[in-house]
XYZ file of C-alpha atoms in Angstrom:
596
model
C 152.645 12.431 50.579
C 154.014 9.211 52.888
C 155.012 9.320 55.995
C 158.741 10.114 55.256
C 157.904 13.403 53.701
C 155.338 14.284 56.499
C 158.725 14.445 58.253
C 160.789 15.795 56.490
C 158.075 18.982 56.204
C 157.746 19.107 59.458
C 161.588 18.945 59.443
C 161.956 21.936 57.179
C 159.446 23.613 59.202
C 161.624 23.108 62.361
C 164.670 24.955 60.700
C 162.573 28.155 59.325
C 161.463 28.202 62.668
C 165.169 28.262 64.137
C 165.727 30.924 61.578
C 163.403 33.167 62.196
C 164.732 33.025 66.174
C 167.724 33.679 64.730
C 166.294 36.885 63.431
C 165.974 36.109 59.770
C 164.268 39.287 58.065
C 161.471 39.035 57.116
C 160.001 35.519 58.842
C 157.439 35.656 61.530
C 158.099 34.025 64.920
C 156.633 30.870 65.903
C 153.394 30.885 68.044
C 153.770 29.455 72.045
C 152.166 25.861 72.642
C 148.186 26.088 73.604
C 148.943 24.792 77.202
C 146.628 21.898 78.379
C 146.700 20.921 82.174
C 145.937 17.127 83.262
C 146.293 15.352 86.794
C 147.590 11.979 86.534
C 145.196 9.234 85.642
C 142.775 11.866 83.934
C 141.910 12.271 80.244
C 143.659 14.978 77.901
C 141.385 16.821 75.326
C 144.184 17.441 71.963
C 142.100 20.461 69.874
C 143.563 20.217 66.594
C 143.582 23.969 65.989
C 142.428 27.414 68.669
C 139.061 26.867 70.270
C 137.979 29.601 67.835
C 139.497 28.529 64.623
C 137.077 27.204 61.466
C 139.529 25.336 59.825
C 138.826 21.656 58.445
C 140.474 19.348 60.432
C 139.004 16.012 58.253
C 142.578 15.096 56.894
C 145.655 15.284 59.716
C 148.013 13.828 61.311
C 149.387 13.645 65.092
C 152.830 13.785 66.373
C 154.339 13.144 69.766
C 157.368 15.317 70.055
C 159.655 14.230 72.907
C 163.757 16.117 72.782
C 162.453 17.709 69.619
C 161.923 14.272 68.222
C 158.144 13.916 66.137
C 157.048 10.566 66.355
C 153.621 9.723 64.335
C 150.919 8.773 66.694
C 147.473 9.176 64.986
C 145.981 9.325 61.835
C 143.109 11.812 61.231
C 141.054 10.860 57.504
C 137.972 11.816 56.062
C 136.645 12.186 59.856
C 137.859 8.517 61.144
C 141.277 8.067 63.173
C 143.218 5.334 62.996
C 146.327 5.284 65.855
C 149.891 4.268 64.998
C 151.664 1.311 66.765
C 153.335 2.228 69.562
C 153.004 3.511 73.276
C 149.746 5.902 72.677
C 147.866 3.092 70.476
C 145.133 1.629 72.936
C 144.585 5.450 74.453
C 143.739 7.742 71.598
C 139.833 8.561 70.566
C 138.419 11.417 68.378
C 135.729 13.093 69.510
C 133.723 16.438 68.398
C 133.709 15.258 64.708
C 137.674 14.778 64.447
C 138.734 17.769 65.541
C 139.639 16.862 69.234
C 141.738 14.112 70.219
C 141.189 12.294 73.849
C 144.270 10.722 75.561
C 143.597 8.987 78.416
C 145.348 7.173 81.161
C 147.743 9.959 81.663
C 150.544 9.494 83.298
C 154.172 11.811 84.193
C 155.752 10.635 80.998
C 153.123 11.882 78.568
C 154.294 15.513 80.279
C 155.321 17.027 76.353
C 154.561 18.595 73.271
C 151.854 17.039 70.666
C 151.378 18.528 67.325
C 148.380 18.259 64.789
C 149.476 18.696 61.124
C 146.416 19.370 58.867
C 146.743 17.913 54.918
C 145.516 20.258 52.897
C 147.291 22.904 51.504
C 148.781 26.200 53.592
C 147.623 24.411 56.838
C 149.463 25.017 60.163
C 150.242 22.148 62.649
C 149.020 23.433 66.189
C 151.209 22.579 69.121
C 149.957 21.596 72.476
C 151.977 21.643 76.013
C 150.430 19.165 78.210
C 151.405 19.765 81.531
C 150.631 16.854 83.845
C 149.765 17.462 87.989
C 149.791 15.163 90.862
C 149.314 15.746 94.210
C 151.831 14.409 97.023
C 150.463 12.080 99.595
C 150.485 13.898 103.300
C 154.199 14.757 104.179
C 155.672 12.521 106.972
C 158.006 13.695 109.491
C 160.070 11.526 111.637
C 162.166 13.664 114.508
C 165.405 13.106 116.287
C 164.757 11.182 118.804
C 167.937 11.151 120.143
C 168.284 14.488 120.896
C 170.438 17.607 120.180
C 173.188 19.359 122.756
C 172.539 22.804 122.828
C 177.159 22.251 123.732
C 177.007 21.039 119.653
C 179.412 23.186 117.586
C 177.538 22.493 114.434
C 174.167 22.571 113.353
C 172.467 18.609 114.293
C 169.866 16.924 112.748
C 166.395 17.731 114.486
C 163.515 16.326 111.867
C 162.898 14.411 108.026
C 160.785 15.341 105.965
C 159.931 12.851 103.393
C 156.680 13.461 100.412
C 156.106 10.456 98.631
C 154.234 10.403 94.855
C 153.927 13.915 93.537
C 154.181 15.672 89.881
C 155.981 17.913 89.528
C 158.408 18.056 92.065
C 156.876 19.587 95.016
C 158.735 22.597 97.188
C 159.455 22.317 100.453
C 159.035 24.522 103.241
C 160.297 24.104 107.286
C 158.794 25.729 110.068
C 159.792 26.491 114.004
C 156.570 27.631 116.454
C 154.694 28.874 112.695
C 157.581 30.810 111.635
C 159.458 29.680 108.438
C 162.717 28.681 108.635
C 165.393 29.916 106.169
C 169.395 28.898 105.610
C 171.255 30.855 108.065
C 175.104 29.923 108.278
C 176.459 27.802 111.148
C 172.404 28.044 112.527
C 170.361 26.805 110.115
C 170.829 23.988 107.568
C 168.030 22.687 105.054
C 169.431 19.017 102.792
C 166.475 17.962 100.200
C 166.872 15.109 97.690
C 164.312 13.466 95.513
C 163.941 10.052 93.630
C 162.182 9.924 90.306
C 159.604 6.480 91.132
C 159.259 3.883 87.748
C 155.474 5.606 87.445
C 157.564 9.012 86.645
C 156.590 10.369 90.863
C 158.473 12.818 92.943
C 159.527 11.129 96.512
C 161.060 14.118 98.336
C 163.486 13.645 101.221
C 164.263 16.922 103.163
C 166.407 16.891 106.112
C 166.127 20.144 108.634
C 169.758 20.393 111.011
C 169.860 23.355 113.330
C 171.588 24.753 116.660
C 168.887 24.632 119.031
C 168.901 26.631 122.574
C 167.527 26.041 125.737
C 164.464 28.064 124.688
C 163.668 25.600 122.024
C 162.951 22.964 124.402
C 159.269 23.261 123.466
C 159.548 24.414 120.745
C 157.204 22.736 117.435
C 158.835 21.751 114.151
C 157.120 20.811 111.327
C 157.164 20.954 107.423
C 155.025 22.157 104.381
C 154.295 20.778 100.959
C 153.674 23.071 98.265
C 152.440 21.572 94.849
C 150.470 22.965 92.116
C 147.087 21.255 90.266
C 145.166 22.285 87.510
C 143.158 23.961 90.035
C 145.819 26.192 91.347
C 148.476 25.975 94.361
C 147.567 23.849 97.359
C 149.481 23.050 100.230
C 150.142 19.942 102.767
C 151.432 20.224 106.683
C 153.122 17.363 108.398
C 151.938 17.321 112.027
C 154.593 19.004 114.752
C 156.956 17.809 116.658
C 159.250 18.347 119.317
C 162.590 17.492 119.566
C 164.782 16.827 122.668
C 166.830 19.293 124.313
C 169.441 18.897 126.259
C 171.277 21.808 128.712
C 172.982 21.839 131.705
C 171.688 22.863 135.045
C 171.405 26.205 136.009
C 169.359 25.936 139.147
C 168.193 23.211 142.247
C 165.444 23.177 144.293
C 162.949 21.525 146.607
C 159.634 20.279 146.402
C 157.489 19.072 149.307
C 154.031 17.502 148.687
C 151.312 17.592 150.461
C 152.103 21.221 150.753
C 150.505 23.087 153.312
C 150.591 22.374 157.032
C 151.998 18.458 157.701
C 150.808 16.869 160.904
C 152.333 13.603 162.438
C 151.291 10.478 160.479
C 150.842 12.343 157.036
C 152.794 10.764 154.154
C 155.492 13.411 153.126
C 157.583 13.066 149.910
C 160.987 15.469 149.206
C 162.306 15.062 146.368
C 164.376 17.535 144.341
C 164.164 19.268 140.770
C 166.553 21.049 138.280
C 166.086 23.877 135.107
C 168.132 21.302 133.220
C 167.735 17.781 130.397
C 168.398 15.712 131.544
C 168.419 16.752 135.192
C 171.327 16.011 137.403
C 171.842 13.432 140.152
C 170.346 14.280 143.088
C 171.071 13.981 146.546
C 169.396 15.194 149.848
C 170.351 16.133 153.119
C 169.187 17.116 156.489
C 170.616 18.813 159.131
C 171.807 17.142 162.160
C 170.664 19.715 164.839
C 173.420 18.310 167.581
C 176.441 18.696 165.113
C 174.863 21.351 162.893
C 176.618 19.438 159.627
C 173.796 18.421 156.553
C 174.020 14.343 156.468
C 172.389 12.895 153.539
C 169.283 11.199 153.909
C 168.559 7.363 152.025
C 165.724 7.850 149.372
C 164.358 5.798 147.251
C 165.209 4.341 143.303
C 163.648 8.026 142.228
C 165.842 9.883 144.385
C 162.447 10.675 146.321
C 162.636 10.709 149.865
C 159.747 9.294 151.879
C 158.565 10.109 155.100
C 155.654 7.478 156.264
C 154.638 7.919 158.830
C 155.912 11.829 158.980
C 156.778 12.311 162.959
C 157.969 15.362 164.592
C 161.536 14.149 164.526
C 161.473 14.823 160.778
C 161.560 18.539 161.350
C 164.502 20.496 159.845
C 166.526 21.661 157.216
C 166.685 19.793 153.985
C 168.850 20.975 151.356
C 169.480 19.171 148.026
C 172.365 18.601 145.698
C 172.676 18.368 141.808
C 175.630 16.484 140.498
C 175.889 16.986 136.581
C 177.561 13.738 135.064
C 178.491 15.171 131.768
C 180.230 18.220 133.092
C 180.897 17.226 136.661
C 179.524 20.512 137.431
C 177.729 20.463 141.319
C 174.907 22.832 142.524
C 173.418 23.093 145.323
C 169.223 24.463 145.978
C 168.173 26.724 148.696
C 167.830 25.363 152.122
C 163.991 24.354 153.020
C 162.397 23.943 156.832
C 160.363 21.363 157.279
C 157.956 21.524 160.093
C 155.798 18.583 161.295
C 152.978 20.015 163.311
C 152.425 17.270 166.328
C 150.755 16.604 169.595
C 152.116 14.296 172.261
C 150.732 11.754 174.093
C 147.578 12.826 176.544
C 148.111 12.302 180.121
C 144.442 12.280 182.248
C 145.335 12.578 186.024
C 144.481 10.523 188.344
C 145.404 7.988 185.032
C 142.431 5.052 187.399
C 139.893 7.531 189.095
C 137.526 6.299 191.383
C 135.680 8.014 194.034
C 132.390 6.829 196.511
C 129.167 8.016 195.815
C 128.410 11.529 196.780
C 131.566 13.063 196.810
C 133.402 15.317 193.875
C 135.979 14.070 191.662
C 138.350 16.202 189.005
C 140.330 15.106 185.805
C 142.942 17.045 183.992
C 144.635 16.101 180.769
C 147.739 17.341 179.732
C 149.768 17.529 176.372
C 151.977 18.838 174.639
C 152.360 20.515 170.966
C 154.279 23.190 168.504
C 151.187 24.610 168.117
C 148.247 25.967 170.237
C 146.396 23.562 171.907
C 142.806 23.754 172.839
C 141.175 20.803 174.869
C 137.680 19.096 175.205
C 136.068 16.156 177.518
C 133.532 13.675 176.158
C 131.161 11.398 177.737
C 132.566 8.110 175.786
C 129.035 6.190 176.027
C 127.522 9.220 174.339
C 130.066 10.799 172.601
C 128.793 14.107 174.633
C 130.647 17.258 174.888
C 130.874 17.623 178.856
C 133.153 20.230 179.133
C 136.165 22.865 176.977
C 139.344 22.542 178.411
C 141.885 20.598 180.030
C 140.087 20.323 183.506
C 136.561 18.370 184.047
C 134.798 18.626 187.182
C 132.814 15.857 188.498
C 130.141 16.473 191.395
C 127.981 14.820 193.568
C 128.762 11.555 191.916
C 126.233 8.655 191.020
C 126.646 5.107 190.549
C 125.873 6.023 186.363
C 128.718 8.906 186.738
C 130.779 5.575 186.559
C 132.345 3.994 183.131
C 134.191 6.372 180.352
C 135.458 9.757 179.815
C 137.898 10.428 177.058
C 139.875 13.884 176.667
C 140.464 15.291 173.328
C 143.641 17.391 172.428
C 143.233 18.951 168.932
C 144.896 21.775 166.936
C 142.726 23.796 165.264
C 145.736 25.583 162.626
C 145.914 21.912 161.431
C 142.881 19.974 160.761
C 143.059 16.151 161.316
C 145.841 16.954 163.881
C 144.487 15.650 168.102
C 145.258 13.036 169.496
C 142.927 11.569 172.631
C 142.743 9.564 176.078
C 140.083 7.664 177.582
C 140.128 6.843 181.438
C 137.218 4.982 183.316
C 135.976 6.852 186.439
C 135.328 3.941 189.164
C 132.561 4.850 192.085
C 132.262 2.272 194.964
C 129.392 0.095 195.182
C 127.927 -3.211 195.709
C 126.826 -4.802 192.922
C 124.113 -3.501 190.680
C 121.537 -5.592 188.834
C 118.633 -4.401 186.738
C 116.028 -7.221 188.070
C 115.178 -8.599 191.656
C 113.271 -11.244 189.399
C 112.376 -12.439 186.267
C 109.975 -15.055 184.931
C 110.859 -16.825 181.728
C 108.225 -18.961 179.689
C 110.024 -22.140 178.625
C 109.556 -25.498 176.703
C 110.870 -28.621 178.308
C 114.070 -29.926 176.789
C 114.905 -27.599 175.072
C 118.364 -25.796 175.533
C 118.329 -22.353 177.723
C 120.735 -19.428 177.421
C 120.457 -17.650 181.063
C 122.090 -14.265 181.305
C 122.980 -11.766 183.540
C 124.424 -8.674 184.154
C 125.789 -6.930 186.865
C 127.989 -3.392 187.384
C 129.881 -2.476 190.531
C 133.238 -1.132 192.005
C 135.458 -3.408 192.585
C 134.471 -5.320 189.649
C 132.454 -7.804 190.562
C 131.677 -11.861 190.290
C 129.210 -13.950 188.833
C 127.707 -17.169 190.400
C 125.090 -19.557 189.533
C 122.752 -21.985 191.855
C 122.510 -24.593 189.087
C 124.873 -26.480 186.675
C 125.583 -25.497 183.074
C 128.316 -24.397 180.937
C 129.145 -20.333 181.516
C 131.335 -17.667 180.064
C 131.610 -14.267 181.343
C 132.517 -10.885 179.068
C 133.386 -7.773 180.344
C 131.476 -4.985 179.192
C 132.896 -1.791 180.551
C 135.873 -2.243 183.408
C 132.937 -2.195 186.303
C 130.397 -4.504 184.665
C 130.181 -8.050 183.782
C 127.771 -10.551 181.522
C 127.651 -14.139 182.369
C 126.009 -16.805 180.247
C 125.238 -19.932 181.913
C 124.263 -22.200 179.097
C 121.590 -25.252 180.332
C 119.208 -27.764 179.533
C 115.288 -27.416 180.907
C 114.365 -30.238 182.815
C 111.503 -30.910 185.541
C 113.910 -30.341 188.523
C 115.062 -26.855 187.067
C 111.789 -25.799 186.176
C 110.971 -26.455 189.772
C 113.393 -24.756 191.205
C 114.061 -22.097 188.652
C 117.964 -20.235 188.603
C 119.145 -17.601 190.995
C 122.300 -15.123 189.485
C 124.571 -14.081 192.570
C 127.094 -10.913 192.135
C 129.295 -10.129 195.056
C 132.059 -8.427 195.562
C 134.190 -6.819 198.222
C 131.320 -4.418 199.109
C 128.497 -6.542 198.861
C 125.950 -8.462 196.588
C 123.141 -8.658 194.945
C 120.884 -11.468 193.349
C 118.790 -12.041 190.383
C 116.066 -14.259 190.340
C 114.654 -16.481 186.967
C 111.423 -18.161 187.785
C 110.798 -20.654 184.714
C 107.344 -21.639 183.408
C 106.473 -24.256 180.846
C 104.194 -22.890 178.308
C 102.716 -26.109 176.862
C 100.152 -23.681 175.094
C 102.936 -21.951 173.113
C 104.885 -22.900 169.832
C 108.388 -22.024 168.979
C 110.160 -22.998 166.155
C 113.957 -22.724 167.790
C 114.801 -25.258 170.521
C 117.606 -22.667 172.089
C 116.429 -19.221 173.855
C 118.591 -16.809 174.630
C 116.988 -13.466 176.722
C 119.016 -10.437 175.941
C 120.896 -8.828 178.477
C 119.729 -5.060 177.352
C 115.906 -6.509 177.141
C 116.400 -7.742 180.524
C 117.734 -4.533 181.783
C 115.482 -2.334 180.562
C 112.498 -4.167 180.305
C 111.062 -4.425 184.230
C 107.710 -2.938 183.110
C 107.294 -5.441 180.699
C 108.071 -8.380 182.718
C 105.657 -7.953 185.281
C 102.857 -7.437 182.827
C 100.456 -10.389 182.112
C 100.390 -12.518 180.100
C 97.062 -12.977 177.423
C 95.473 -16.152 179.250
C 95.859 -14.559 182.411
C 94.375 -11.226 180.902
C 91.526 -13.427 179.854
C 90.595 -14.798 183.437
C 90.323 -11.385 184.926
C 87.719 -10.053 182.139
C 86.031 -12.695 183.217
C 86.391 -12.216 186.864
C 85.586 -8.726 186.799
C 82.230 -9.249 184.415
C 80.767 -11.970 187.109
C 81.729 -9.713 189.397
C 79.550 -6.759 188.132
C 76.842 -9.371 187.738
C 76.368 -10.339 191.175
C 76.799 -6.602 192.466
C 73.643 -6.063 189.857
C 71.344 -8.573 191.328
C 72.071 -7.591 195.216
C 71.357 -4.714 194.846
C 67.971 -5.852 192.503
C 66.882 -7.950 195.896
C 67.783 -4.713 198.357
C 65.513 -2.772 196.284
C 62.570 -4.837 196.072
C 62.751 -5.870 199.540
C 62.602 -2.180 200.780
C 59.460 -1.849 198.092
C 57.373 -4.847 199.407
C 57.838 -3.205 203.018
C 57.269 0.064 202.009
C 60.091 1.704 202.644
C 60.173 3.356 198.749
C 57.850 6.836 198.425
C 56.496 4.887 195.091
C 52.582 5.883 194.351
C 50.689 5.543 192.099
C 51.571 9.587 191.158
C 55.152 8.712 191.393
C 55.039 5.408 189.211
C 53.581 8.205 186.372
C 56.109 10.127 186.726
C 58.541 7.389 186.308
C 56.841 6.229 183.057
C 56.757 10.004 182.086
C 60.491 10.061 182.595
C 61.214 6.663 180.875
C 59.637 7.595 177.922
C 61.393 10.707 177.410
């Protein structure tokens, strides 16, 4: 039989089969396709017959049938194939001795009907559905960014959904906060398209338009691929979004940071928020406590208003202002207090104490605050505690009693929040210097830093018996350091320095005996002597020094010799005339006692 009359029977065989649909008596229906399932790119396995069916399958042919159109595609003889020209030729194999056929390569458009006609006589041709799978890549969503009114009259655009490169056609599926979203009239609106690719893919295009509310502010969209494989159903989810909302003000208010209890000096921002998107223009006011009336206050390009330093005139009433510029509607928020906690200036009376030795002297500090106030006195040299309260009592007064006291004014409902006052307590005196006399080891020529230090009320002067550059520093209001810098020649060493202090009261002198110590190396050419080594340091300038240590060992061990040997002559003098009970008897006992 050729090729035309293969076609023609199958032909034939076509129309009995319409007629027995038709209901022609007698004629048996036509069995359903065996159903094969491939994902694109895989291999198709064509059985030429049921899995359980013995037939011979050595001789046959196979069709492609695409709109009910057999086309020859493969030649099946005496166990060898042979394909037919034409789109399958390079991608048909037999395998399992001729009675399976292997397409590979599959692709969307081989998504049809193949039949296998058998030659010899009563055979059946077996039809085969392939069904072909592929699944979409991951869905891609791309929201509104422009936002939706929640004013809109009709449903808006809020997210696309778009699934490129599946088979079949997948189904898509939108979802609000993990509920599913269904058509609803005038609510909810769901648009999907699709484009058939050149390689026979699905790209799905699915466009989700709703009315959104106020509540759906943050609210999550996203969408869901369904798709089937040879496996079974799968699904793929898009990640979520959110989608701008936009409502109108219902409600103003105030915001103060820090919160909490402000002190003077904190930085202090207002600024105002709304309920609505985008909020309203805001403006702030505070009240002016003469006229009563709210004045708006300048903030800055935020609408933040800034208080830095915070100080007590800040206190008040705020109130802020929303201006909506899409409705022109106004509102106004709550009125807020704002209280900055503060302390005034401390006052310390008498504000330049200073009292003679011996007598009694008293301080008070005053301030003033919204708050309680509780008050403390401090030696400032020692940062001591001296006394709680505003009032410090001073008695019997020293020359040290003199110098610093500071007064601390502190509220303990706000921490951070005192503010203090120092005041130097002056007691009458001549001056005061730590050393009658000093003695300073020296090397000729080199350059000398002499200093010295006194303390006294009034304030008193420094002078120097010898020439040289000096400079004076004040170290407290009562004392003063001078540095006389100078050069160590013969003639000073001779005569040494002398430091005079005087004031109204009196004076006082240091003296600074200079020695050269020729037996002493020093690798500087400039000494400087501290003025804190020098004040406290009397025991250790009188002691001696190690040569003249030296000499008095020595003194003190001829010494002890020359006691020894009197006293050697005394007693043999007193022996020779007599004098000494020593007998013979007594000598014994002498040797008796030595040798024990």
């Amino acid at each position: 039989m050729g090729r035309s009359g293969l076609i023609c029977a199958f032909l034939i065989a076509a129309c009995c089969c319409c007629r027995r649909a038709a209901g022609v008596p007698g004629e048996a229906e036509r069995p359903q396709p065996e159903l094969v399932e491939v994902e694109v790119g895989g291999t198709a396995l064509l059985k030429c017959g049921p899995s359980h069916s013995q037939g011979n399958f050595s001789l046959a042919d196979w069709f492609s049938v695409h709109k009910e159109k057999p086309t020859l595609i493969f030649r099946v003889s005496q166990g060898q194939g042979q394909s037919e020209p034409g789109e399958y030729q390079n991608r048909l194999s037999l395998q399992d001795k001729g009675t399976t056929l292997a397409l590979t390569g599959i692709t969307p458009h081989d998504e049809r009907i193949f039949l296998c006609q058998g030659k010899r006589p009563r055979s059946q041709g077996h039809r085969i559905q392939l069904r072909v799978y592929k699944a979409p890549e991951e869905p891609v969503i791309q929201v509104n960014a422009l936002g939706i009114s929640v004013n809109s009259e009709e449903p808006e655009e809020v997210a696309t959904c778009v699934g490129r490169n599946g088979y079949p056609l997948p189904q898509v599926t939108w979802y609000k906060n993990s509920q599913s979203l269904k058509e609803e009239k005038n609510r909810v609106h769901i648009q999907s398209s699709q484009i058939v690719e050149s390689s026979g893919l699905y790209t799905l295009r699915s466009v989700l338009k709703a009315q959104l509310t106020k509540e759906d502010k943050d609210a999550q969209f996203y969408c869901e691929l369904s798709y089937r494989l040879p496996s079974g159903n799968h699904m793929k989810e898009s990640r979520e979004v959110t989608v701008p909302v936009f409502y109108p003000a219902e409600r103003v208010w105030l915001e103060v940071e820090p919160e909490g209890m402000l002190k003077e000096g904190d930085r202090v921002e207002i600024r105002c928020l709304a309920d609505g998107n985008p909020p309203p223009h805001f403006s702030i006011s505070k009240q002016n406590l003469r006229t009563r009336e709210m004045e708006e206050e300048r903030t800055d390009d935020n609408g933040v208003l800034v208080l830095e330093p915070a100080q007590k005139e800040h206190s008040g009433l705020y109130e802020c202002q929303g201006l909506d510029l899409e409705t022109t509607a106004s509102l106004l928020s709550d009125q807020q207090e704002l209280v900055v906690n503060y302390v005034s200036e401390v006052r310390v009376s008498p504000a330049a104490p200073e009292s003679q030795e011996g007598s009694s002297l008293t301080l008070t500090c005053e301030a003033e605050s919204n708050q309680d106030l509780e008050f403390q006195w401090l030696r400032e040299k020692t940062g001591k505690v001296l006394a709680k309260g505003p009032v410090l009592q001073l008695r019997n007064l020293k020359r040290e009693a003199g110098g610093g006291y500071r007064c601390v004014a502190s509220v303990p409902s706000v921490p951070g929040l005192n503010r203090t006052q120092l005041v130097n307590v002056a007691i009458f005196g001549s001056p005061w210097m730590a050393l009658r006399e000093r003695k300073m080891w020296v090397k000729e020529n080199s350059v000398l830093n002499l200093s010295c230090e006194a303390s006294g009320h009034p304030r008193p002067s420094i002078v120097w018996s010898v020439d040289g550059t000096a400079s004076e520093q004040d170290q407290d209001p009562q004392s003063v350091l001078s540095v006389l810098n100078v050069l160590v020649t013969p003639e000073l060493l001779e005569t040494g320095a002398e430091c005079v202090a005087s004031n109204s009261l009196g004076r006082n002198t240091t003296v600074i005996i200079l020695e050269l110590d020729s037996n002493r190396t020093t690798s500087l050419s400039t000494s400087t002597v501290s003025p804190y080594a020098r004040a406290n340091s009397t025991s250790t300038e009188k002691k001696l020094t190690e040569p003249e240590s030296k000499g008095v060992v020595i003194v003190a061990v001829t010494v002890c010799v020359l006691v020894l040997a009197v006293l050697g002559a005394v007693l043999y003098f007193f022996y020779k005339k007599g004098k000494l009970p020593c007998g013979r008897s007594g000598k014994q006992e002498m040797e008796r006692n030595t040798s024990i």
